Amino acid sequence: MKTKLFLITPPFTQLNTPYPATAYIKGFLNTKKIESVQADLGIEVILKVFSKEGLTHLFEAKTHQPLTDNSKRIFALKDEYIKTIDSVILFLQGKNPTLALQICQEDFLPEASRFAQLEELDWAFGTMGTQDKAKHLATLYLEDISDFIVECVDENFGFSRYAERLGRSANSFDELYATLLKEPTYFDEILFSILKEKIDTIQPNLFLISVPFPGNLYSAFRSAQWVKKYHPEIKISMGGGFPNTELRSLSDKRVFEFFDYITLDDGELPIEELIFNLENPNYDTYKRTFLLENGQVVYKNNSTKHDYKQSQVGTPDYSDLPLDKYISVIEIVNPMHRMWSDGRWNKLTMAHGCYWGKCTFCDISLDYIKVYEPVAASLLCDRMEELIEQTGQNGFHFVDEAAPPALMRALALEILRRKLSVTWWTNIRFEKSFSKDLCLLLKASGCIAVSGGLEVASDRLLKLIDKGVTVEQVAKVTRNFTESGIMVHAYLMYGYPTQTIQETVDSLEMVRQLFEAGVLQSGFWHQFAMTAHSPVGMYPEQFGAVKETEAIGTFANNDINFVDKTGINHDKFSFGLKKSLFNFMHGMCFDYELQEWFDFKIPRTKIHPDFIFDALQDDNHFNIKPTAKMVWLGGKPDVEYFIKTKKGKSWEMSALTFHDKKQSFTIQTNKNEAEWLVQMLEKLSVSNTKNFSFQEIKSNFETNLEDFELFWYSKPVNTLREFGLLVL
């Protein structure tokens, strides 16, 4: 029996770009010549509902009468919504750009409660163009319809999640199981109609469902339930981020009324073994797979094969997905969050796992973090070129836990050598390796943004977290990125065990100073959550926390309820931290006393008001490692020779004129130094594959000329340093 696979991401994940898991698996299956078809059922359901026909049916099919004034208003304006929906969706797909002018006149779209926030946000679009403002207004319009759906049609609806509550920390399968036994919802029926069409066309014998988040879980079970009912001959397997973290201690056999298999961690080898089992009935060898055997849930990991190296898994394959139909929205004006929901990004991974792998709040005991394996820069660029050709898109989001600085450097050099025109962003650690010169190189290669975990802006807690950075170091790194033109987003955390109120206040002061100094452009506060696979979750007593329950559920197990021994209620800080951050991001309220953000008494900060300012002054530009690599990003200069005379003495000089994208500039030096410099810049050109170290350049200079230090710190070389002579 030849296996044919059907891979899906169930509703809902992102509207603007496909979640990459199925594309990764399809790319791997291509290397094995295994036939597969993939689908993002989330975007397909959305496009079916948010259409002229879909809204007409939705308003007719409402199961509850509108109770709020808002829903009554939307229902009264239903003809306006039906009339405008197709043109708005086309606009958000980038196919109808002229509609922006009409949307911005604010008498084209029907408006309900979401538009009430416009007066507050209007100033935020002062620097944004018509297209962006129209995109935001169109997003509010969709969210108004969403509010109506939640009230009158399906309370579980959400654009990037569905019935998320049922998947979040569901230690018991009871509630989800009971819901699945009820009649299908309005959205379930739409999902089923799409699923029927796909199954009838593809006729697979193995159905793979990727479940990245709790908000995909319910629809995954509904999809499996429908296939089990109407196509019992098809085997069904679940994999993805949710089972990898939540279902590692699964024991409820009712789950296998819906699924035949649940696989954990990297999916390539487990799926290949499933295929061997289906094609060879006596094989009975599995990799990290739950299944039902003799009425009991068993976990089988008896395959002796090793997981595939990252170099062997192939290039992600986005074929079958409707790449031209995803919709870009602007929900909120946080610049980094906007990148998640606006624009189409090809998703790739620079390295499997995390090269640091020590943060105590992180799931570092699991393979997706623990097993670190980088991909060679040349192979990454090969994959980028393949994806550009396949998708027509040159934007890349590297979805690493933390991209390694050395690999980012190698990738940037490879992009520049190949003369690729790409845009990319990724997640990092705020390492001291990110020097100003490295940041300039990353920018030159197309890097536009980085996000990184500052977590708790307190050196004591950063040490407890084992983050491996200090606040002072973070300030310098964020400055280097910012001055290079790369946007910086910081993940911030509050409520870590033993965190005192004073430390929370001091963290906020550090964040205020970072924004005031202009070295952070975006941030988001998260409340600490204890997970079962992190050091804090495994050994809470070492971190001043006590688990509220030790019982392991039969279904999902990851989030742990705990009590902080300090007894502090960290929840009460949430509103003040987020409100202050919103203002800081827009360059406002830096002169407010921190007390003004909270409606309860807080202590005064103990952080010096110039802590970050002072940290940014302290920088050593004179300490260059002999092994540092040197690169020239510029081109060849025009050379002119002339005679300079002073006090009766004459000597030969050279004027070197360089042209970069913005301007031309000229440096002058004596003829011998100029001739050496022209020759050396050609060798250091980014287009050359051979790297030269600082020591090699110094030695080469000193074979013919004198006093390299005097030359290196001279005005001509300082000018070149500003225009692309990098020491990495």
PDB file of C-alpha atoms in Angstrom, residues 417-595:
ATOM      1  CA  ARG A 417      28.010  37.658  -1.168  1.00  0.00           C
ATOM      2  CA  ARG A 418      25.065  36.255  -3.126  1.00  0.00           C
ATOM      3  CA  LYS A 419      23.644  39.768  -3.590  1.00  0.00           C
ATOM      4  CA  LEU A 420      20.250  38.627  -2.288  1.00  0.00           C
ATOM      5  CA  SER A 421      17.667  41.338  -1.663  1.00  0.00           C
ATOM      6  CA  VAL A 422      15.814  40.049   1.418  1.00  0.00           C
ATOM      7  CA  THR A 423      14.113  41.344   4.558  1.00  0.00           C
ATOM      8  CA  TRP A 424      14.408  39.318   7.751  1.00  0.00           C
ATOM      9  CA  TRP A 425      13.918  39.355  11.530  1.00  0.00           C
ATOM     10  CA  THR A 426      14.420  36.936  14.380  1.00  0.00           C
ATOM     11  CA  ASN A 427      14.609  36.321  18.131  1.00  0.00           C
ATOM     12  CA  ILE A 428      17.935  36.745  19.976  1.00  0.00           C
ATOM     13  CA  ARG A 429      19.616  36.858  23.371  1.00  0.00           C
ATOM     14  CA  PHE A 430      21.006  40.291  24.233  1.00  0.00           C
ATOM     15  CA  GLU A 431      24.589  39.013  24.013  1.00  0.00           C
ATOM     16  CA  LYS A 432      27.630  41.237  24.193  1.00  0.00           C
ATOM     17  CA  SER A 433      28.663  39.618  20.879  1.00  0.00           C
ATOM     18  CA  PHE A 434      26.235  42.009  19.165  1.00  0.00           C
ATOM     19  CA  SER A 435      28.780  44.760  18.640  1.00  0.00           C
ATOM     20  CA  LYS A 436      28.000  47.890  16.664  1.00  0.00           C
ATOM     21  CA  ASP A 437      29.859  46.466  13.656  1.00  0.00           C
ATOM     22  CA  LEU A 438      27.969  43.162  13.745  1.00  0.00           C
ATOM     23  CA  CYS A 439      24.668  45.049  13.927  1.00  0.00           C
ATOM     24  CA  LEU A 440      25.702  47.148  10.891  1.00  0.00           C
ATOM     25  CA  LEU A 441      26.481  43.940   8.998  1.00  0.00           C
ATOM     26  CA  LEU A 442      23.095  42.424   9.904  1.00  0.00           C
ATOM     27  CA  LYS A 443      21.342  45.607   8.794  1.00  0.00           C
ATOM     28  CA  ALA A 444      23.222  45.587   5.478  1.00  0.00           C
ATOM     29  CA  SER A 445      22.018  42.015   4.843  1.00  0.00           C
ATOM     30  CA  GLY A 446      18.351  42.959   5.313  1.00  0.00           C
ATOM     31  CA  CYS A 447      17.740  42.473   9.052  1.00  0.00           C
ATOM     32  CA  ILE A 448      15.034  44.940  10.135  1.00  0.00           C
ATOM     33  CA  ALA A 449      14.136  43.830  13.676  1.00  0.00           C
ATOM     34  CA  VAL A 450      15.095  41.607  16.586  1.00  0.00           C
ATOM     35  CA  SER A 451      13.167  40.532  19.647  1.00  0.00           C
ATOM     36  CA  GLY A 452      14.838  39.337  22.806  1.00  0.00           C
ATOM     37  CA  GLY A 453      14.124  38.501  26.417  1.00  0.00           C
ATOM     38  CA  LEU A 454      15.153  41.183  28.868  1.00  0.00           C
ATOM     39  CA  GLU A 455      12.630  39.386  31.126  1.00  0.00           C
ATOM     40  CA  VAL A 456      13.199  41.023  34.520  1.00  0.00           C
ATOM     41  CA  ALA A 457      15.261  44.213  34.431  1.00  0.00           C
ATOM     42  CA  SER A 458      16.995  43.306  37.699  1.00  0.00           C
ATOM     43  CA  ASP A 459      20.506  41.871  37.868  1.00  0.00           C
ATOM     44  CA  ARG A 460      19.664  39.646  40.897  1.00  0.00           C
ATOM     45  CA  LEU A 461      16.731  38.050  39.083  1.00  0.00           C
ATOM     46  CA  LEU A 462      18.581  37.806  35.769  1.00  0.00           C
ATOM     47  CA  LYS A 463      21.208  35.789  37.638  1.00  0.00           C
ATOM     48  CA  LEU A 464      18.524  33.614  39.265  1.00  0.00           C
ATOM     49  CA  ILE A 465      16.930  33.062  35.848  1.00  0.00           C
ATOM     50  CA  ASP A 466      20.445  32.224  34.530  1.00  0.00           C
ATOM     51  CA  LYS A 467      19.862  34.578  31.625  1.00  0.00           C
ATOM     52  CA  GLY A 468      23.567  35.235  31.180  1.00  0.00           C
ATOM     53  CA  VAL A 469      23.126  38.985  30.679  1.00  0.00           C
ATOM     54  CA  THR A 470      23.059  42.131  32.800  1.00  0.00           C
ATOM     55  CA  VAL A 471      20.830  45.188  32.386  1.00  0.00           C
ATOM     56  CA  GLU A 472      23.903  47.274  31.496  1.00  0.00           C
ATOM     57  CA  GLN A 473      24.842  44.801  28.759  1.00  0.00           C
ATOM     58  CA  VAL A 474      21.280  44.796  27.404  1.00  0.00           C
ATOM     59  CA  ALA A 475      21.371  48.596  27.196  1.00  0.00           C
ATOM     60  CA  LYS A 476      24.572  48.562  25.115  1.00  0.00           C
ATOM     61  CA  VAL A 477      23.330  45.814  22.783  1.00  0.00           C
ATOM     62  CA  THR A 478      19.965  47.498  22.204  1.00  0.00           C
ATOM     63  CA  ARG A 479      21.852  50.747  21.500  1.00  0.00           C
ATOM     64  CA  ASN A 480      24.006  48.959  18.895  1.00  0.00           C
ATOM     65  CA  PHE A 481      20.958  47.551  17.118  1.00  0.00           C
ATOM     66  CA  THR A 482      19.024  50.830  17.284  1.00  0.00           C
ATOM     67  CA  GLU A 483      21.897  52.962  15.958  1.00  0.00           C
ATOM     68  CA  SER A 484      22.242  50.489  13.083  1.00  0.00           C
ATOM     69  CA  GLY A 485      18.598  50.988  12.145  1.00  0.00           C
ATOM     70  CA  ILE A 486      17.322  47.637  13.477  1.00  0.00           C
ATOM     71  CA  MET A 487      14.164  47.793  15.611  1.00  0.00           C
ATOM     72  CA  VAL A 488      14.389  46.165  19.064  1.00  0.00           C
ATOM     73  CA  HIS A 489      11.513  44.500  20.928  1.00  0.00           C
ATOM     74  CA  ALA A 490      11.990  43.324  24.522  1.00  0.00           C
ATOM     75  CA  TYR A 491      10.034  40.548  26.197  1.00  0.00           C
ATOM     76  CA  LEU A 492       9.514  41.621  29.812  1.00  0.00           C
ATOM     77  CA  MET A 493       8.424  39.468  32.731  1.00  0.00           C
ATOM     78  CA  TYR A 494       6.947  40.136  36.155  1.00  0.00           C
ATOM     79  CA  GLY A 495       5.955  37.798  38.956  1.00  0.00           C
ATOM     80  CA  TYR A 496       9.027  35.527  38.893  1.00  0.00           C
ATOM     81  CA  PRO A 497       9.268  33.594  42.196  1.00  0.00           C
ATOM     82  CA  THR A 498      10.839  35.679  45.002  1.00  0.00           C
ATOM     83  CA  GLN A 499      10.531  38.873  42.951  1.00  0.00           C
ATOM     84  CA  THR A 500       9.908  41.668  45.438  1.00  0.00           C
ATOM     85  CA  ILE A 501       7.694  44.701  44.919  1.00  0.00           C
ATOM     86  CA  GLN A 502      10.858  46.817  44.990  1.00  0.00           C
ATOM     87  CA  GLU A 503      12.343  44.745  42.149  1.00  0.00           C
ATOM     88  CA  THR A 504       9.176  45.122  40.059  1.00  0.00           C
ATOM     89  CA  VAL A 505       9.286  48.899  40.547  1.00  0.00           C
ATOM     90  CA  ASP A 506      13.014  48.979  39.754  1.00  0.00           C
ATOM     91  CA  SER A 507      12.405  46.873  36.611  1.00  0.00           C
ATOM     92  CA  LEU A 508       9.824  49.379  35.442  1.00  0.00           C
ATOM     93  CA  GLU A 509      12.312  52.218  36.043  1.00  0.00           C
ATOM     94  CA  MET A 510      14.958  50.384  33.998  1.00  0.00           C
ATOM     95  CA  VAL A 511      12.454  49.915  31.168  1.00  0.00           C
ATOM     96  CA  ARG A 512      11.450  53.602  31.380  1.00  0.00           C
ATOM     97  CA  GLN A 513      15.099  54.642  31.054  1.00  0.00           C
ATOM     98  CA  LEU A 514      15.729  52.271  28.119  1.00  0.00           C
ATOM     99  CA  PHE A 515      12.810  53.787  26.195  1.00  0.00           C
ATOM    100  CA  GLU A 516      13.764  57.327  27.186  1.00  0.00           C
ATOM    101  CA  ALA A 517      17.315  56.690  25.920  1.00  0.00           C
ATOM    102  CA  GLY A 518      15.761  55.626  22.614  1.00  0.00           C
ATOM    103  CA  VAL A 519      17.407  52.180  22.575  1.00  0.00           C
ATOM    104  CA  LEU A 520      14.148  50.184  22.804  1.00  0.00           C
ATOM    105  CA  GLN A 521      11.281  50.673  20.364  1.00  0.00           C
ATOM    106  CA  SER A 522       8.860  47.966  21.459  1.00  0.00           C
ATOM    107  CA  GLY A 523       8.122  45.744  24.444  1.00  0.00           C
ATOM    108  CA  PHE A 524       5.547  43.537  26.096  1.00  0.00           C
ATOM    109  CA  TRP A 525       5.049  42.551  29.740  1.00  0.00           C
ATOM    110  CA  HIS A 526       4.192  38.880  30.411  1.00  0.00           C
ATOM    111  CA  GLN A 527       3.261  37.520  33.823  1.00  0.00           C
ATOM    112  CA  PHE A 528       5.501  34.583  34.781  1.00  0.00           C
ATOM    113  CA  ALA A 529       3.908  31.159  34.225  1.00  0.00           C
ATOM    114  CA  MET A 530       5.437  28.024  35.722  1.00  0.00           C
ATOM    115  CA  THR A 531       5.693  25.102  33.299  1.00  0.00           C
ATOM    116  CA  ALA A 532       6.289  21.443  34.081  1.00  0.00           C
ATOM    117  CA  HIS A 533       9.402  21.048  31.910  1.00  0.00           C
ATOM    118  CA  SER A 534      11.345  24.086  33.149  1.00  0.00           C
ATOM    119  CA  PRO A 535      13.858  24.008  36.043  1.00  0.00           C
ATOM    120  CA  VAL A 536      11.463  26.199  38.084  1.00  0.00           C
ATOM    121  CA  GLY A 537       8.631  23.725  37.459  1.00  0.00           C
ATOM    122  CA  MET A 538      10.779  20.669  38.191  1.00  0.00           C
ATOM    123  CA  TYR A 539      12.527  22.075  41.302  1.00  0.00           C
ATOM    124  CA  PRO A 540      10.268  24.883  42.597  1.00  0.00           C
ATOM    125  CA  GLU A 541      11.684  24.712  46.128  1.00  0.00           C
ATOM    126  CA  GLN A 542      15.042  25.947  44.783  1.00  0.00           C
ATOM    127  CA  PHE A 543      13.295  29.099  43.536  1.00  0.00           C
ATOM    128  CA  GLY A 544      11.145  29.956  46.539  1.00  0.00           C
ATOM    129  CA  ALA A 545       7.910  28.540  45.126  1.00  0.00           C
ATOM    130  CA  VAL A 546       5.480  25.817  46.208  1.00  0.00           C
ATOM    131  CA  LYS A 547       3.316  23.828  43.783  1.00  0.00           C
ATOM    132  CA  GLU A 548      -0.373  23.994  44.653  1.00  0.00           C
ATOM    133  CA  THR A 549      -0.974  20.475  43.361  1.00  0.00           C
ATOM    134  CA  GLU A 550       1.284  17.512  42.637  1.00  0.00           C
ATOM    135  CA  ALA A 551      -1.366  15.491  40.799  1.00  0.00           C
ATOM    136  CA  ILE A 552      -0.609  14.733  37.151  1.00  0.00           C
ATOM    137  CA  GLY A 553      -3.688  14.821  34.945  1.00  0.00           C
ATOM    138  CA  THR A 554      -4.578  12.217  32.345  1.00  0.00           C
ATOM    139  CA  PHE A 555      -4.604  14.712  29.482  1.00  0.00           C
ATOM    140  CA  ALA A 556      -2.629  17.976  29.249  1.00  0.00           C
ATOM    141  CA  ASN A 557       0.129  18.779  31.733  1.00  0.00           C
ATOM    142  CA  ASN A 558       2.303  21.848  31.418  1.00  0.00           C
ATOM    143  CA  ASP A 559       1.145  24.953  33.298  1.00  0.00           C
ATOM    144  CA  ILE A 560       1.537  24.576  37.062  1.00  0.00           C
ATOM    145  CA  ASN A 561      -0.357  26.525  39.699  1.00  0.00           C
ATOM    146  CA  PHE A 562       2.056  27.669  42.380  1.00  0.00           C
ATOM    147  CA  VAL A 563       2.364  29.904  45.416  1.00  0.00           C
ATOM    148  CA  ASP A 564       5.244  32.366  45.718  1.00  0.00           C
ATOM    149  CA  LYS A 565       6.672  32.200  49.247  1.00  0.00           C
ATOM    150  CA  THR A 566       6.832  36.001  49.315  1.00  0.00           C
ATOM    151  CA  GLY A 567       3.003  36.020  49.250  1.00  0.00           C
ATOM    152  CA  ILE A 568       2.967  38.964  46.817  1.00  0.00           C
ATOM    153  CA  ASN A 569      -0.035  39.307  44.508  1.00  0.00           C
ATOM    154  CA  HIS A 570       1.759  40.069  41.249  1.00  0.00           C
ATOM    155  CA  ASP A 571      -1.532  40.291  39.279  1.00  0.00           C
ATOM    156  CA  LYS A 572      -2.183  43.793  40.599  1.00  0.00           C
ATOM    157  CA  PHE A 573       0.842  45.172  38.698  1.00  0.00           C
ATOM    158  CA  SER A 574      -0.462  44.068  35.294  1.00  0.00           C
ATOM    159  CA  PHE A 575      -2.503  47.125  34.309  1.00  0.00           C
ATOM    160  CA  GLY A 576       0.055  49.720  35.457  1.00  0.00           C
ATOM    161  CA  LEU A 577       2.995  47.970  33.782  1.00  0.00           C
ATOM    162  CA  LYS A 578       1.168  47.656  30.460  1.00  0.00           C
ATOM    163  CA  LYS A 579      -0.272  51.179  30.519  1.00  0.00           C
ATOM    164  CA  SER A 580       3.108  52.745  31.260  1.00  0.00           C
ATOM    165  CA  LEU A 581       4.750  50.688  28.514  1.00  0.00           C
ATOM    166  CA  PHE A 582       2.140  51.766  25.961  1.00  0.00           C
ATOM    167  CA  ASN A 583       3.014  55.395  26.693  1.00  0.00           C
ATOM    168  CA  PHE A 584       6.783  54.815  26.741  1.00  0.00           C
ATOM    169  CA  MET A 585       6.566  53.142  23.316  1.00  0.00           C
ATOM    170  CA  HIS A 586       5.076  56.341  21.956  1.00  0.00           C
ATOM    171  CA  GLY A 587       7.700  58.581  23.538  1.00  0.00           C
ATOM    172  CA  MET A 588       5.396  59.921  26.247  1.00  0.00           C
ATOM    173  CA  CYS A 589       5.212  60.303  30.025  1.00  0.00           C
ATOM    174  CA  PHE A 590       8.894  59.747  30.836  1.00  0.00           C
ATOM    175  CA  ASP A 591       8.612  62.508  33.444  1.00  0.00           C
ATOM    176  CA  TYR A 592       5.741  60.795  35.313  1.00  0.00           C
ATOM    177  CA  GLU A 593       6.435  59.492  38.794  1.00  0.00           C
ATOM    178  CA  LEU A 594       6.167  55.674  38.686  1.00  0.00           C
ATOM    179  CA  GLN A 595       3.510  55.891  41.399  1.00  0.00           C
TER     180      GLN A 595
END
